CSV table of N, CA, C and O in Angstrom, one decimal:
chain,number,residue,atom,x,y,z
A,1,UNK,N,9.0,-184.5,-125.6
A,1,UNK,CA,8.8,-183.1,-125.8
A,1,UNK,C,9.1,-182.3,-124.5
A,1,UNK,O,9.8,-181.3,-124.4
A,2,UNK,N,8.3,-182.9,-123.5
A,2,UNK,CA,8.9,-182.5,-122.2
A,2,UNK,C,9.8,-182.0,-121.3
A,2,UNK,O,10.0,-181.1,-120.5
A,3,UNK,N,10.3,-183.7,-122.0
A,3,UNK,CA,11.7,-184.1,-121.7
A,3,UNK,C,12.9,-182.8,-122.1
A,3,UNK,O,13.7,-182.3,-121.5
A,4,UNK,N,12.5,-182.7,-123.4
A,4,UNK,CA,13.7,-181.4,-124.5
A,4,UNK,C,13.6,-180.5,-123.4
A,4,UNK,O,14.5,-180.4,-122.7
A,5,UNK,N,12.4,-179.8,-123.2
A,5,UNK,CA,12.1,-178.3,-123.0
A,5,UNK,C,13.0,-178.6,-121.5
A,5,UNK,O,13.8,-177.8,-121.1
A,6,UNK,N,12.6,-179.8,-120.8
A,6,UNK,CA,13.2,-179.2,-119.2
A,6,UNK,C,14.6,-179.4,-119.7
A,6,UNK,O,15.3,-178.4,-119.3
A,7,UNK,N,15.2,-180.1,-120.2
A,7,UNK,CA,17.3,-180.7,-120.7
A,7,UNK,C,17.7,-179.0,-121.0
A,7,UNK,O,18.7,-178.6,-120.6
A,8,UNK,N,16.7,-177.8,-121.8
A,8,UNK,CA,16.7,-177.1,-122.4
A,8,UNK,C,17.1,-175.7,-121.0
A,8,UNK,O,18.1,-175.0,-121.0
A,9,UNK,N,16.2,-175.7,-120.2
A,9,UNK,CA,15.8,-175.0,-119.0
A,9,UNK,C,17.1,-175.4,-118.7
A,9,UNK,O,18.0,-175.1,-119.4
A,10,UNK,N,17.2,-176.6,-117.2
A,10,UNK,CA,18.7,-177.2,-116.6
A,10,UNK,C,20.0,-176.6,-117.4
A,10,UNK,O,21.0,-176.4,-116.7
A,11,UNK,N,20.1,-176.4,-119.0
A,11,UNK,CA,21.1,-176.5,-119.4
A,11,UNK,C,21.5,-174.6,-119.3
A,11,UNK,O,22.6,-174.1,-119.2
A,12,UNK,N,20.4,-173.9,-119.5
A,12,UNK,CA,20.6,-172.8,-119.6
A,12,UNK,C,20.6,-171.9,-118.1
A,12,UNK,O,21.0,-170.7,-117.9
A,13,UNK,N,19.8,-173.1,-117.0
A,13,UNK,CA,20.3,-172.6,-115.7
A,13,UNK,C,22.0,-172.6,-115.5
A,13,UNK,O,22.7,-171.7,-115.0
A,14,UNK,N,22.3,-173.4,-116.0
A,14,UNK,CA,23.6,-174.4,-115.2
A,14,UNK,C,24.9,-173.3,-116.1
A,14,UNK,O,26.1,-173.2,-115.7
A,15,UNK,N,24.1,-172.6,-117.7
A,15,UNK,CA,25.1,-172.0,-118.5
A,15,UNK,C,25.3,-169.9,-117.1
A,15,UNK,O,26.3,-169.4,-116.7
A,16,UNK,N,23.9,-169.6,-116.8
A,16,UNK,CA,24.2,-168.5,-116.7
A,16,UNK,C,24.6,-169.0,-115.0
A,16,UNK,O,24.7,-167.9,-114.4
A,17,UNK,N,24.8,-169.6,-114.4
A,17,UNK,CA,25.5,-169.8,-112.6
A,17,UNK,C,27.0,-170.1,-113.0
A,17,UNK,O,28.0,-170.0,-112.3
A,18,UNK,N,27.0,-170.5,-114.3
A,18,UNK,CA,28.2,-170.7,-114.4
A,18,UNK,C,29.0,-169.0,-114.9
A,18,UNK,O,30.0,-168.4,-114.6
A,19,UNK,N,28.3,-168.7,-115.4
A,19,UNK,CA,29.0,-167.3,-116.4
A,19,UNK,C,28.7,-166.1,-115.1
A,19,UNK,O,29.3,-165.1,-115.0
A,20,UNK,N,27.7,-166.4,-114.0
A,20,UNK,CA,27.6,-165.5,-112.9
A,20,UNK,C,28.9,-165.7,-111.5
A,20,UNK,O,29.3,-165.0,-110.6
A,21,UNK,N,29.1,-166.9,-112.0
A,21,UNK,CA,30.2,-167.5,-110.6
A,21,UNK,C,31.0,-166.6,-111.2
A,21,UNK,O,31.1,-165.5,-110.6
A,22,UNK,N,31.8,-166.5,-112.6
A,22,UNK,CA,33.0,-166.3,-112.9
A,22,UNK,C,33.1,-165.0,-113.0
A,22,UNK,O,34.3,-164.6,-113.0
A,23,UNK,N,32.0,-164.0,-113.3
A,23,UNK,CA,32.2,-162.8,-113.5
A,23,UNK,C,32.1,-161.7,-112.3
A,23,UNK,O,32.8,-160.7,-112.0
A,24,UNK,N,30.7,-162.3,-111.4
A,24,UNK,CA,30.4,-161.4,-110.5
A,24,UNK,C,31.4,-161.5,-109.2
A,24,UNK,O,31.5,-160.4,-108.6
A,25,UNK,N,32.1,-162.5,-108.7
A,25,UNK,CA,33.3,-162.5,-108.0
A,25,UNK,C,34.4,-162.5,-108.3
A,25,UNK,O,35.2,-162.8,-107.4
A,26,UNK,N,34.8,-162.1,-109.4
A,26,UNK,CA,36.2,-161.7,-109.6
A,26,UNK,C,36.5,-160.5,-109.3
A,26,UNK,O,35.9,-159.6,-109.9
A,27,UNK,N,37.8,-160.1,-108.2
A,27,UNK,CA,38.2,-159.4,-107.6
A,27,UNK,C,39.8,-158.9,-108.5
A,27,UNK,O,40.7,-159.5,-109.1
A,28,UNK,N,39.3,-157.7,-108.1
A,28,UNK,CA,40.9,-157.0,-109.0
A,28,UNK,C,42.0,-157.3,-107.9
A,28,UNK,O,41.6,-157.5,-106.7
A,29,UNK,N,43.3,-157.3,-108.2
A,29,UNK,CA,44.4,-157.3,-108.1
A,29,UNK,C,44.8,-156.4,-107.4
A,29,UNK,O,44.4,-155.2,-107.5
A,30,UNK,N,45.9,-156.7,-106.3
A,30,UNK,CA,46.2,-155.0,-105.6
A,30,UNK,C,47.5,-154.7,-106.3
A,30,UNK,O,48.4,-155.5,-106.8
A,31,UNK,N,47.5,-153.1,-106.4
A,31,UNK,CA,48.6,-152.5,-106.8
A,31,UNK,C,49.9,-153.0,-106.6
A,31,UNK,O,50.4,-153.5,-105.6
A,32,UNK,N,50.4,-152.7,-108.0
A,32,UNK,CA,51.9,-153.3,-107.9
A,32,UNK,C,51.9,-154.7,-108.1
A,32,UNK,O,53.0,-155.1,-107.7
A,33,UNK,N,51.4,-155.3,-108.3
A,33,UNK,CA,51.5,-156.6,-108.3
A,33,UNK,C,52.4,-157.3,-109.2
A,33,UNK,O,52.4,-157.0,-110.3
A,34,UNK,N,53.3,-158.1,-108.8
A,34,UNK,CA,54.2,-158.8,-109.9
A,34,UNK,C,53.7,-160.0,-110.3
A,34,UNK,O,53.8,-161.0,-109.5
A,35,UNK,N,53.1,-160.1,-111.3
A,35,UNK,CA,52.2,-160.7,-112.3
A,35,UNK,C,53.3,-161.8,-113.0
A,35,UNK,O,52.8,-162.5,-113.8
A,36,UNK,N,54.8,-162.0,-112.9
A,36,UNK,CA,55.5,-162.6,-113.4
A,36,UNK,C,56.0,-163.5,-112.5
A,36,UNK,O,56.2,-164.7,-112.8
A,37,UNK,N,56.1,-162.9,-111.2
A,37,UNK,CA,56.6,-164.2,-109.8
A,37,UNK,C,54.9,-165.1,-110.1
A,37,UNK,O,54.8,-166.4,-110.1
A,38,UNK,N,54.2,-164.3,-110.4
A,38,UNK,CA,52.7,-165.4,-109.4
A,38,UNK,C,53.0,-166.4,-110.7
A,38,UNK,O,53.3,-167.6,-110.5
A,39,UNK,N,53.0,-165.8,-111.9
A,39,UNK,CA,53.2,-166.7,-113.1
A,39,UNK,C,54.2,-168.1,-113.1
A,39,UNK,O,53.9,-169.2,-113.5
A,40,UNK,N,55.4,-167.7,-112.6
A,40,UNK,CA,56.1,-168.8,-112.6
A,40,UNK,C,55.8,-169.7,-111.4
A,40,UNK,O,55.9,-170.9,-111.3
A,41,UNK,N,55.3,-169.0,-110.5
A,41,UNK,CA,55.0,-170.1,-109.3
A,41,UNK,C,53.8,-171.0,-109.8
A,41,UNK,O,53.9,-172.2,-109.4
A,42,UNK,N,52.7,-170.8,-110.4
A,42,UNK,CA,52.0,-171.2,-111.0
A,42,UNK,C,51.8,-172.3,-111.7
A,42,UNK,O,51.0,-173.2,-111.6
A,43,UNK,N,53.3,-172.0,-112.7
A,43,UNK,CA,53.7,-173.1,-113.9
A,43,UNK,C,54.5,-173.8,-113.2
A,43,UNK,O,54.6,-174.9,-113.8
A,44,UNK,N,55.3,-173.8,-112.0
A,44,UNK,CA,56.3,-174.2,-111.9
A,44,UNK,C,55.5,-175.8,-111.0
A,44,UNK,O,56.1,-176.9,-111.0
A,45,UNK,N,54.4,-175.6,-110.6
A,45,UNK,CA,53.7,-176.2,-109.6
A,45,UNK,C,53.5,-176.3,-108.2
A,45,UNK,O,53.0,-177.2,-107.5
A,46,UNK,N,54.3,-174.9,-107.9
A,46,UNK,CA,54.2,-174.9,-106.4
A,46,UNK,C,53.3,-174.4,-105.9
A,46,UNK,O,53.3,-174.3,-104.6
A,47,UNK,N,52.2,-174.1,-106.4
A,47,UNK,CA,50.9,-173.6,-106.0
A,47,UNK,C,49.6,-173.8,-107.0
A,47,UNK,O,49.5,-173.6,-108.2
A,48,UNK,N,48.7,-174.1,-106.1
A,48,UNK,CA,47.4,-174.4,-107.2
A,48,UNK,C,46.9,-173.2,-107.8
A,48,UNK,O,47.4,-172.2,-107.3
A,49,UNK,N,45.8,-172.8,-109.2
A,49,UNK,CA,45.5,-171.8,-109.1
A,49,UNK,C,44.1,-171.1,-108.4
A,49,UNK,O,43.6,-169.9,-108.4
A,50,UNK,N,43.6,-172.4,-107.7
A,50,UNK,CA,43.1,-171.1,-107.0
A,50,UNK,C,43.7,-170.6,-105.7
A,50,UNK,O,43.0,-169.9,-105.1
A,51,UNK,N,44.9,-170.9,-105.0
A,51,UNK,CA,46.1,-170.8,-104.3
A,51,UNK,C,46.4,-169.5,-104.6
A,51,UNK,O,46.4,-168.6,-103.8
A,52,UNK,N,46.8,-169.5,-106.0
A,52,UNK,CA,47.3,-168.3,-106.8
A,52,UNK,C,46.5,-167.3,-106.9
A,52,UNK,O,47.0,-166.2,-106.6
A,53,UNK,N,45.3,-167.3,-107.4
A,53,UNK,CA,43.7,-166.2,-107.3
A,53,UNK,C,44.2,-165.6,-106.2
A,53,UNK,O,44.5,-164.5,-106.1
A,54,UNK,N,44.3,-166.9,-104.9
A,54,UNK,CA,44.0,-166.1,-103.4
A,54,UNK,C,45.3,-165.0,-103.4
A,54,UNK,O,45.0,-163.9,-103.4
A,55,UNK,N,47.0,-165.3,-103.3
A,55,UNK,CA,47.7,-164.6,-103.7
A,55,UNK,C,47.6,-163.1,-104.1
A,55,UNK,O,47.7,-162.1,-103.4
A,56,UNK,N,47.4,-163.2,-105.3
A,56,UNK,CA,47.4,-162.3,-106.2
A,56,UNK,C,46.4,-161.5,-105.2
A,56,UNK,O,46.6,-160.4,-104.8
A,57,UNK,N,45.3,-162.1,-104.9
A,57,UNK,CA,44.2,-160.8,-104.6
A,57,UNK,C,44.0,-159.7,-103.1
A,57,UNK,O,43.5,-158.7,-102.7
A,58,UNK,N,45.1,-161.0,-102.6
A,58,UNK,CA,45.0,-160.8,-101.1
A,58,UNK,C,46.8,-159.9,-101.2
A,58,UNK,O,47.4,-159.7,-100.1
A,59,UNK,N,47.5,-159.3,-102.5
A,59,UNK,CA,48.3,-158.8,-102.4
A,59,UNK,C,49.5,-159.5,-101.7
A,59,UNK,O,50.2,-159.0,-100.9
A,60,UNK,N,49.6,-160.8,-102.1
A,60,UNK,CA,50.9,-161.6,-101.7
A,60,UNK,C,52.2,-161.1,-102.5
A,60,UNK,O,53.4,-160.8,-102.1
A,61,UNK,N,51.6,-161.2,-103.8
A,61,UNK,CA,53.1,-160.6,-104.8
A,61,UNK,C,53.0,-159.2,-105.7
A,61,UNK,O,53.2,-158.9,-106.8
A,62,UNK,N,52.5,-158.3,-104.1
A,62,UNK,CA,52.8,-156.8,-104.3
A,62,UNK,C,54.7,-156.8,-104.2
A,62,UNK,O,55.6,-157.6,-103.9
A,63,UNK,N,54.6,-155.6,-104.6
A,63,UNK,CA,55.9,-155.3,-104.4
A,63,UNK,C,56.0,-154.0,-103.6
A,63,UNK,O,55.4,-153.0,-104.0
A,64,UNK,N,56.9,-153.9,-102.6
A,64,UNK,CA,56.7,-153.4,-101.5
A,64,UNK,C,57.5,-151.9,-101.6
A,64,UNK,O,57.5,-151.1,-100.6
């Protein structure tokens, strides 16, 4: 019974750090951004995506 209640707690810690990582640090995009270069570089595998996150946010595939 113990046992449930803490698997229960752990599982529901582990659900909102996870739903807090992903929401409260996501950073917008800078202007202009070509959202189709970052795409293919992406798929193509020349960059990881969180490579790509950093890109996009730090304004790598603005357009000038």
């Amino acid at each position: 019974m113990i046992m449930g209640i803490l698997l229960v707690i752990v599982g529901l810690g582990w659900l909102i750090g996870t739903i807090l990582k992903e929401e409260v640090f996501t950073k917008p995009a800078a202007p202009n951004t070509d959202y189709r270069q970052a795409f293919i570089d992406l798929n193509t595998g020349k960059i990881s995506a969180k490579e790509c996150d950093k890109r996009v946010t730090n304004g790598y595939y603005s357009r000038k």
